[in-house]
mmCIF file with all atom_site columns, C-alpha atoms in Angstrom:
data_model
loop_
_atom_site.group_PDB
_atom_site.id
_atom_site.type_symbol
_atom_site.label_atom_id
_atom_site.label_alt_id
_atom_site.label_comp_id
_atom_site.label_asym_id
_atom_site.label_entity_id
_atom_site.label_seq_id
_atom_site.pdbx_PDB_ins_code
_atom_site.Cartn_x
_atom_site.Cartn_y
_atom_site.Cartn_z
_atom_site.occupancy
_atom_site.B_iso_or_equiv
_atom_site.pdbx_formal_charge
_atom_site.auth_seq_id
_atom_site.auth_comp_id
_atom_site.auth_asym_id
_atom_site.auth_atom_id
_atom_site.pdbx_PDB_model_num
ATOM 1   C CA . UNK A 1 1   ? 36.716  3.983   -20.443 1.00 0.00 ? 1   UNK A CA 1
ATOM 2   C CA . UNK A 1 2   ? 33.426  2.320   -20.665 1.00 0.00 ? 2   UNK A CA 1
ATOM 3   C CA . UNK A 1 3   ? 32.549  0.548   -23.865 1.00 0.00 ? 3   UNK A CA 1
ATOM 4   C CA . UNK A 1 4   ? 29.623  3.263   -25.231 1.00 0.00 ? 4   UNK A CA 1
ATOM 5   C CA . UNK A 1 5   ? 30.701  6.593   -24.983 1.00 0.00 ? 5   UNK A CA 1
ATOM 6   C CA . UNK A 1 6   ? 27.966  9.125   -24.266 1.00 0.00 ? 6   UNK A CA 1
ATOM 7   C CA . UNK A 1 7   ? 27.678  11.742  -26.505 1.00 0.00 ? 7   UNK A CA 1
ATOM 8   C CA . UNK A 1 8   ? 28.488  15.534  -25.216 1.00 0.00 ? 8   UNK A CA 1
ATOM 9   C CA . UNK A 1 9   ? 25.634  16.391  -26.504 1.00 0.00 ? 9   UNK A CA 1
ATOM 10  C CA . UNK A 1 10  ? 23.132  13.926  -24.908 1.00 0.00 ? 10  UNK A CA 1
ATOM 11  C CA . UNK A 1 11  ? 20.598  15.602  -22.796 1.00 0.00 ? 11  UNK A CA 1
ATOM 12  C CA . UNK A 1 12  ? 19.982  14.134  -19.146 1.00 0.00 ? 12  UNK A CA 1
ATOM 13  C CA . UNK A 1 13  ? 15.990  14.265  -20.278 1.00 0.00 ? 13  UNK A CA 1
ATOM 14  C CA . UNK A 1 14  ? 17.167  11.951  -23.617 1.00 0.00 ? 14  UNK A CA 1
ATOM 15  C CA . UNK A 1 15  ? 19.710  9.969   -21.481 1.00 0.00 ? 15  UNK A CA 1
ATOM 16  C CA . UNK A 1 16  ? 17.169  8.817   -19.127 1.00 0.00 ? 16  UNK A CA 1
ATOM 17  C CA . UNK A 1 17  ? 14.177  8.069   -21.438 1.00 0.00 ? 17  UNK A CA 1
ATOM 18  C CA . UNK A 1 18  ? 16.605  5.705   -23.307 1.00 0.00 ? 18  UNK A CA 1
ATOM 19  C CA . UNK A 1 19  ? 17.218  3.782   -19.934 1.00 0.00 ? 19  UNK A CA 1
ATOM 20  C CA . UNK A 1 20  ? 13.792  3.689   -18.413 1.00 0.00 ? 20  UNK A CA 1
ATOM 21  C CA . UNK A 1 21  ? 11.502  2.747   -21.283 1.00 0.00 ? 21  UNK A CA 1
ATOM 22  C CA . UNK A 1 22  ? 8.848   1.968   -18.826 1.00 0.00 ? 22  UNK A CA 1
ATOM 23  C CA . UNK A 1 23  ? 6.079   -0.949  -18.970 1.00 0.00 ? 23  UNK A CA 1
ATOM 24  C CA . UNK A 1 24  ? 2.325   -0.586  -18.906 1.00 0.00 ? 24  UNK A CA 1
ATOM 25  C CA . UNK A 1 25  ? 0.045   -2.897  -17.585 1.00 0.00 ? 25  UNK A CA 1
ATOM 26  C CA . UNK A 1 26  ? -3.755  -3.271  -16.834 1.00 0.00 ? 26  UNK A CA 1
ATOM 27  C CA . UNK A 1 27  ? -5.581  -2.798  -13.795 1.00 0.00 ? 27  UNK A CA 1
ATOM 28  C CA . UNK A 1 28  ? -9.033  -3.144  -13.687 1.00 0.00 ? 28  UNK A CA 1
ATOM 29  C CA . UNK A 1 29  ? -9.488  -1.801  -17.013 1.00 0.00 ? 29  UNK A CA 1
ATOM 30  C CA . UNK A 1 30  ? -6.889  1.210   -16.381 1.00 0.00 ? 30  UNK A CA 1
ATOM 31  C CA . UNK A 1 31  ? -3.549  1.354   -18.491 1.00 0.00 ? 31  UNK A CA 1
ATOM 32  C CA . UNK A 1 32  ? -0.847  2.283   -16.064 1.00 0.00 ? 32  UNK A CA 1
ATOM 33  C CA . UNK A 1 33  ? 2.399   2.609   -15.979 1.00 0.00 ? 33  UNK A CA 1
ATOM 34  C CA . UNK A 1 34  ? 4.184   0.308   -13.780 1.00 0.00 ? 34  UNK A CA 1
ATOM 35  C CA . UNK A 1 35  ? 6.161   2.255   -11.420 1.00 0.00 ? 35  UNK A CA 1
ATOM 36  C CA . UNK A 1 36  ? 9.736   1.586   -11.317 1.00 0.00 ? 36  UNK A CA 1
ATOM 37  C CA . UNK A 1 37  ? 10.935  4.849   -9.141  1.00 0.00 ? 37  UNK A CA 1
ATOM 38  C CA . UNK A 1 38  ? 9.336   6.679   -6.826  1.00 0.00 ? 38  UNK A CA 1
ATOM 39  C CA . UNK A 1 39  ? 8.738   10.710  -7.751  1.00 0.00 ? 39  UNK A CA 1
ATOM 40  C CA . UNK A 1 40  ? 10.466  12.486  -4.732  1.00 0.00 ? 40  UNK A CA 1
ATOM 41  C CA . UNK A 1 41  ? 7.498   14.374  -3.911  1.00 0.00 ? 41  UNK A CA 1
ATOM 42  C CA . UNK A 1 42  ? 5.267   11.717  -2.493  1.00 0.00 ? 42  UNK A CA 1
ATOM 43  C CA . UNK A 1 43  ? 7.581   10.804  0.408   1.00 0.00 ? 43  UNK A CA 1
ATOM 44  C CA . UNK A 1 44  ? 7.252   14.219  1.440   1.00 0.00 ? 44  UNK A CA 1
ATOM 45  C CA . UNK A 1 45  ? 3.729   14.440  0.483   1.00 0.00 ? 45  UNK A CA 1
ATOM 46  C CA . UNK A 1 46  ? 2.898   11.251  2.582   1.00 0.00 ? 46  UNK A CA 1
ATOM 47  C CA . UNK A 1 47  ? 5.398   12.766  5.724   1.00 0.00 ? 47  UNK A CA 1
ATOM 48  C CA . UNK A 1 48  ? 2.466   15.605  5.758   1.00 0.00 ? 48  UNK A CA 1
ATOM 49  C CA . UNK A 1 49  ? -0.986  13.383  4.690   1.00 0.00 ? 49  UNK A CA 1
ATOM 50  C CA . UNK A 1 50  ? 0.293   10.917  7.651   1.00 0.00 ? 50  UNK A CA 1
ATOM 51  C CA . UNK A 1 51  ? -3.343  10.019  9.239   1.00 0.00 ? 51  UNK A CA 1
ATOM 52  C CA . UNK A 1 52  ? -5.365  11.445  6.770   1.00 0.00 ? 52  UNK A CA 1
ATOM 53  C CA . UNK A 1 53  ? -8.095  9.370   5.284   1.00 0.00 ? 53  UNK A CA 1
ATOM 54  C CA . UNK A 1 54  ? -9.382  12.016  3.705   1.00 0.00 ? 54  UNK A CA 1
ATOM 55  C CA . UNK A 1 55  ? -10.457 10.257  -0.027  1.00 0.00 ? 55  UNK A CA 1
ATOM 56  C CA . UNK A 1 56  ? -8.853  13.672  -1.368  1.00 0.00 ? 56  UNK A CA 1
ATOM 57  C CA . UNK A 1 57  ? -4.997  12.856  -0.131  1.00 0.00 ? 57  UNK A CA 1
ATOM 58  C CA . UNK A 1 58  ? -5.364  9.371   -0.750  1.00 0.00 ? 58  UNK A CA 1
ATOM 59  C CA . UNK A 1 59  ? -6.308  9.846   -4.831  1.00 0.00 ? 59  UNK A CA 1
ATOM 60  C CA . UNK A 1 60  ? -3.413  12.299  -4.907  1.00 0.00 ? 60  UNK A CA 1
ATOM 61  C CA . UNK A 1 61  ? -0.662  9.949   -3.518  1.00 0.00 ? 61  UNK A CA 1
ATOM 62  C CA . UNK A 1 62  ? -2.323  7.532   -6.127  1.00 0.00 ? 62  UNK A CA 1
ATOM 63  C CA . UNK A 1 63  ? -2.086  10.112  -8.556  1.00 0.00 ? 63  UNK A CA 1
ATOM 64  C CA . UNK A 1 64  ? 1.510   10.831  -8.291  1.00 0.00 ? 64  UNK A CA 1
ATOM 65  C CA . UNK A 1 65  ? 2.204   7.011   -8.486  1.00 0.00 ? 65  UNK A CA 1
ATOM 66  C CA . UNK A 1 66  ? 0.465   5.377   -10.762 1.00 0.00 ? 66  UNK A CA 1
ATOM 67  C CA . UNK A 1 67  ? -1.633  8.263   -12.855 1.00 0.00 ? 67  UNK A CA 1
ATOM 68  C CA . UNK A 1 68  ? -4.306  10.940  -12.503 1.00 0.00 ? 68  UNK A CA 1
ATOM 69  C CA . UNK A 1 69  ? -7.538  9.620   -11.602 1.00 0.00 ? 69  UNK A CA 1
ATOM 70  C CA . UNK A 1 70  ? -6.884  6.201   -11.212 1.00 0.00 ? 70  UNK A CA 1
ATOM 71  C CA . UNK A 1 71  ? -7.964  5.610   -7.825  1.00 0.00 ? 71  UNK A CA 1
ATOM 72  C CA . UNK A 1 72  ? -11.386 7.160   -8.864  1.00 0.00 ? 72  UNK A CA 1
ATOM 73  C CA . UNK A 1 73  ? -11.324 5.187   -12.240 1.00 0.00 ? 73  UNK A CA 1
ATOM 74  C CA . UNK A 1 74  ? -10.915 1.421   -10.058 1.00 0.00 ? 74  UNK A CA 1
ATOM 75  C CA . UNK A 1 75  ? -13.361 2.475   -7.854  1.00 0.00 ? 75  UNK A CA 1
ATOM 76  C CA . UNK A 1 76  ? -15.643 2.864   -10.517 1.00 0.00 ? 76  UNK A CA 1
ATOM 77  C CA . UNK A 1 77  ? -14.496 -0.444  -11.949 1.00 0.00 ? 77  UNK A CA 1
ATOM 78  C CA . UNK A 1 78  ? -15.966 -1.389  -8.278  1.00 0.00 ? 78  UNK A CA 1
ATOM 79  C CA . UNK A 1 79  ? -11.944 -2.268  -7.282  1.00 0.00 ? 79  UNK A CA 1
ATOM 80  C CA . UNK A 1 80  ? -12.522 -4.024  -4.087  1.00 0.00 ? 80  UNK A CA 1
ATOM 81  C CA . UNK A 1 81  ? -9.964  -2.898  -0.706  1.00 0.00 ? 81  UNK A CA 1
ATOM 82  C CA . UNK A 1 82  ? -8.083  -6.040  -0.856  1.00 0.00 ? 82  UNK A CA 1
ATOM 83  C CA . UNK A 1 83  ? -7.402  -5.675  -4.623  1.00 0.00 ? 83  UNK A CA 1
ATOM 84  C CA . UNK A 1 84  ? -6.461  -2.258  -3.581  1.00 0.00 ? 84  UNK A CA 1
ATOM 85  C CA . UNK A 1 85  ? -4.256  -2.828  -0.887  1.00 0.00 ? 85  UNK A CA 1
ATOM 86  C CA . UNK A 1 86  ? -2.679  -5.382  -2.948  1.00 0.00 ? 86  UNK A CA 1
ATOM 87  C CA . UNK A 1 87  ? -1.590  -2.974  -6.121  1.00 0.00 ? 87  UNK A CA 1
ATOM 88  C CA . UNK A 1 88  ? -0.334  -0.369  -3.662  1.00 0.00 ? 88  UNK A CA 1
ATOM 89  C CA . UNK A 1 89  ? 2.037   -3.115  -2.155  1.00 0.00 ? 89  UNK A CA 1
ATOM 90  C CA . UNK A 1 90  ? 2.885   -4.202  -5.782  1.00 0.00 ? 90  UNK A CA 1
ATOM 91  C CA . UNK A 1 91  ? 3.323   -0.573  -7.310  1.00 0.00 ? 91  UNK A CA 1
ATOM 92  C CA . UNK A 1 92  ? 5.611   0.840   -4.142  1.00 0.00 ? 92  UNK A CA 1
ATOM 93  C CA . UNK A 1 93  ? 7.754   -2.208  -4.025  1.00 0.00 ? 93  UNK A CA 1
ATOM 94  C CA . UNK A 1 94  ? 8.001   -1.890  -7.641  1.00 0.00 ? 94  UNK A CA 1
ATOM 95  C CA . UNK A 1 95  ? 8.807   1.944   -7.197  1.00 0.00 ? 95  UNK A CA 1
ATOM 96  C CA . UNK A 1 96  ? 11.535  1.275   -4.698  1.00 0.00 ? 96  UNK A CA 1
ATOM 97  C CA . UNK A 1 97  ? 13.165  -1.080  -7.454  1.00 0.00 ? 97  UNK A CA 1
ATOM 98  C CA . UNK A 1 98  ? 11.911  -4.285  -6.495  1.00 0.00 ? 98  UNK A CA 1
ATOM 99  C CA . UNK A 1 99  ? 10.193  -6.166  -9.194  1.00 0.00 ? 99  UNK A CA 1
ATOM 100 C CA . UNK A 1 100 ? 7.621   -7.677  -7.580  1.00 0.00 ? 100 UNK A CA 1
ATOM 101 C CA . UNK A 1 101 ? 4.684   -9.975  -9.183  1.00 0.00 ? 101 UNK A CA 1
ATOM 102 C CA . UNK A 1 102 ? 0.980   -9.899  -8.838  1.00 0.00 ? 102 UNK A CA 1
ATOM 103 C CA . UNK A 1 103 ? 1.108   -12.875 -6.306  1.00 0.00 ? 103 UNK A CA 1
ATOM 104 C CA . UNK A 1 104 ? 4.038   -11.424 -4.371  1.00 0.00 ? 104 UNK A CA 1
ATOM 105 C CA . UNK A 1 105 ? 2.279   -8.695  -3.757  1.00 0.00 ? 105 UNK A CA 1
ATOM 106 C CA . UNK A 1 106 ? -1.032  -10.518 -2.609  1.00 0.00 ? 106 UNK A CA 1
ATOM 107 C CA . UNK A 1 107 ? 1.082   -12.818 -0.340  1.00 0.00 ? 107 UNK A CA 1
ATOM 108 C CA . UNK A 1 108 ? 2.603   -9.762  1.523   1.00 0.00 ? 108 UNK A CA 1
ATOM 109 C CA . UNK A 1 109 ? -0.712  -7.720  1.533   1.00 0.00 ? 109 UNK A CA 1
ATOM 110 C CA . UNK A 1 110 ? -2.309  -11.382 3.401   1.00 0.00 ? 110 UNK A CA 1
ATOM 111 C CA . UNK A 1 111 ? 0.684   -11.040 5.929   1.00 0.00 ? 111 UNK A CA 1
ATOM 112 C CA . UNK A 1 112 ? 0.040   -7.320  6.567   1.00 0.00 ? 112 UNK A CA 1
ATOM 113 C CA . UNK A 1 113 ? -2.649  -6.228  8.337   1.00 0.00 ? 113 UNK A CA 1
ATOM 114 C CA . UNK A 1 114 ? -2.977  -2.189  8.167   1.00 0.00 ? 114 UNK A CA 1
ATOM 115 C CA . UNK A 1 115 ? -2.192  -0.288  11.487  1.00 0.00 ? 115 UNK A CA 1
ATOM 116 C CA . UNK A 1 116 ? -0.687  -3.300  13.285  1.00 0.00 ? 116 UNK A CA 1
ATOM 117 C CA . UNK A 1 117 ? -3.915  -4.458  14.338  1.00 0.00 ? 117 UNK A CA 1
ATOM 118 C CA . UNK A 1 118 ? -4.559  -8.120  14.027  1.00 0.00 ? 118 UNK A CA 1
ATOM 119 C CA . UNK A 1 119 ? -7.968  -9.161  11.629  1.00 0.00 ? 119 UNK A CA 1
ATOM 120 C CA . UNK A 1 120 ? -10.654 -9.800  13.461  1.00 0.00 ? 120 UNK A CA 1
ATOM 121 C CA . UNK A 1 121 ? -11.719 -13.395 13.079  1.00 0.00 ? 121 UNK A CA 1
ATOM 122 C CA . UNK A 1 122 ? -14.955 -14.049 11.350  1.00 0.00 ? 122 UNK A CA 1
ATOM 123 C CA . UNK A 1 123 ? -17.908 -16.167 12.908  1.00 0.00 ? 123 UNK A CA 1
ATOM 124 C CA . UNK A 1 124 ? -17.027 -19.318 11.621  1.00 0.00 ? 124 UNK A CA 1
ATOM 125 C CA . UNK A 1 125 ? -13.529 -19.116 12.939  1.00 0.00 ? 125 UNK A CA 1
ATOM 126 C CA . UNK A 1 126 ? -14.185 -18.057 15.963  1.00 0.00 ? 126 UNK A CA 1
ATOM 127 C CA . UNK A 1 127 ? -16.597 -21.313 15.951  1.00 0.00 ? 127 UNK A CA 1
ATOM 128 C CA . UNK A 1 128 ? -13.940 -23.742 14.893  1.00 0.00 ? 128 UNK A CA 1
ATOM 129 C CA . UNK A 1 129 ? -11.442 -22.539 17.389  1.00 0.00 ? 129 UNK A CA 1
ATOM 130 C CA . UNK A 1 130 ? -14.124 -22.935 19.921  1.00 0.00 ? 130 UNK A CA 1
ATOM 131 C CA . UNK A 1 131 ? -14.781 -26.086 18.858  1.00 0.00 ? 131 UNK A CA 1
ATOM 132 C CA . UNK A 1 132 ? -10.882 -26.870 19.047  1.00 0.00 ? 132 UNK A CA 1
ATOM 133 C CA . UNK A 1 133 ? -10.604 -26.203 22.655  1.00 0.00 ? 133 UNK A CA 1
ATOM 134 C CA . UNK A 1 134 ? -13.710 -27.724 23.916  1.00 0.00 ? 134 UNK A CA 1
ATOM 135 C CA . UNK A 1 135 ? -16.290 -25.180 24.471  1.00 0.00 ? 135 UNK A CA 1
ATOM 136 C CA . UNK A 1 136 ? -16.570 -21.515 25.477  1.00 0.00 ? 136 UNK A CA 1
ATOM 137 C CA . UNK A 1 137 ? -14.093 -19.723 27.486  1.00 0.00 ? 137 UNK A CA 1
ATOM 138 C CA . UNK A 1 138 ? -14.905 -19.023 30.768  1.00 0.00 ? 138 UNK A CA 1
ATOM 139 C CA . UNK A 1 139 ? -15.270 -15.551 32.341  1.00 0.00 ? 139 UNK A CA 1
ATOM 140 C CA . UNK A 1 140 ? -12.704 -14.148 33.748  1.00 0.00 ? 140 UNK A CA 1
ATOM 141 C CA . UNK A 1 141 ? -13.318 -12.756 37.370  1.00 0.00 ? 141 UNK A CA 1
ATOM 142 C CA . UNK A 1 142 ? -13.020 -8.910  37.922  1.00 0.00 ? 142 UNK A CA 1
ATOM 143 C CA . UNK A 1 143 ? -10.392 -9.341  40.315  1.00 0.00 ? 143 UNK A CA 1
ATOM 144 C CA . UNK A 1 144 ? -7.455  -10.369 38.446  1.00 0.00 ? 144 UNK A CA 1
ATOM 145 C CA . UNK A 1 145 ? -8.887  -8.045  35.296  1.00 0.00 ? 145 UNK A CA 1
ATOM 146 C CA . UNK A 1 146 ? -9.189  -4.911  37.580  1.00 0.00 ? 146 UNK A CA 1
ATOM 147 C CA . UNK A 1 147 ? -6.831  -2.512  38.510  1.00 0.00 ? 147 UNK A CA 1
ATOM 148 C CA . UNK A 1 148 ? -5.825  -1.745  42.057  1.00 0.00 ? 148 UNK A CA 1
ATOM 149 C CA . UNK A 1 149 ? -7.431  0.953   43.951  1.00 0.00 ? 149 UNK A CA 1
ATOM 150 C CA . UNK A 1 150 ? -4.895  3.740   44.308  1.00 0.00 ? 150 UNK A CA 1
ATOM 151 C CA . UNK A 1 151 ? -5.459  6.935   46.961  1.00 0.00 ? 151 UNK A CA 1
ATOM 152 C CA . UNK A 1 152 ? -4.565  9.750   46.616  1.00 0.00 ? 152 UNK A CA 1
ATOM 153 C CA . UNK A 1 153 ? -1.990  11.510  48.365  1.00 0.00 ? 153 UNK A CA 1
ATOM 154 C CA . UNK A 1 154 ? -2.647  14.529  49.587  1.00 0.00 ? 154 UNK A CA 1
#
């Protein structure tokens, strides 16, 4: 028998609200609640907004996670996309039960770039790593760039 016996009584809607008392925090200027489980509906809902940028779809999924109107609320508290991409990684870890801090969050967001694509360096990067190796690149020839010339078969 476990030491506190629930009563028979005990509605699953009471049961729950007694284990979940959930946090609040701040983000730029918006009270939200800080996700600690993820409402069913939004995996499904982001199986069938997969590709969409539509800025529709993308306050919805918001919406379901952190709040009505928030994503329209931090953009009009100018949120930046960093700071964005950022609380999403912090809010779904957080959803899927993994406590995660503010800097956590910005560390991963720094490792991940979105769609797998590598950040383009800026100018002054793209100096100093010329500078690193000694100069410009040289071209390369069109010959060992270019495909080989197929024919056809007929």
């Amino acid at each position: 028998m476990t030491a506190r016996k629930a009563s028979e009584n005990e509605s699953w809607d009471a049961f729950w609200a007694s284990v979940s008392r959930p946090k609040t925090t701040t983000i730029r200027g918006v009270e939200v609640v800080v996700p600690t489980d993820m409402p069913m509906l939004v995996e499904q809902r982001v199986e069938e907004l997969h590709g969409s940028d539509r800025l529709e779809d993308i306050a919805e999924l918001v919406g379901m996670v952190f709040g009505q109107d928030c994503l329209e609320q931090w953009r009009d508290n100018r949120m930046g996309l960093m700071e964005f991409r950022v609380i999403l990684t912090w809010g779904m870890a957080n959803a899927r039960g993994k406590e995660l801090s503010f800097q956590e969050a910005y560390d991963l967001a720094q490792e991940t770039v979105p769609e797998g694509k590598a950040p383009a360096p800026n100018r002054a990067a793209r100096r100093a790593q010329s500078a690193a190796t000694g100069g410009r690149s040289k071209r390369t020839s069109s010959a060992s760039t270019g495909s080989a010339r197929r024919t056809s078969r007929s």
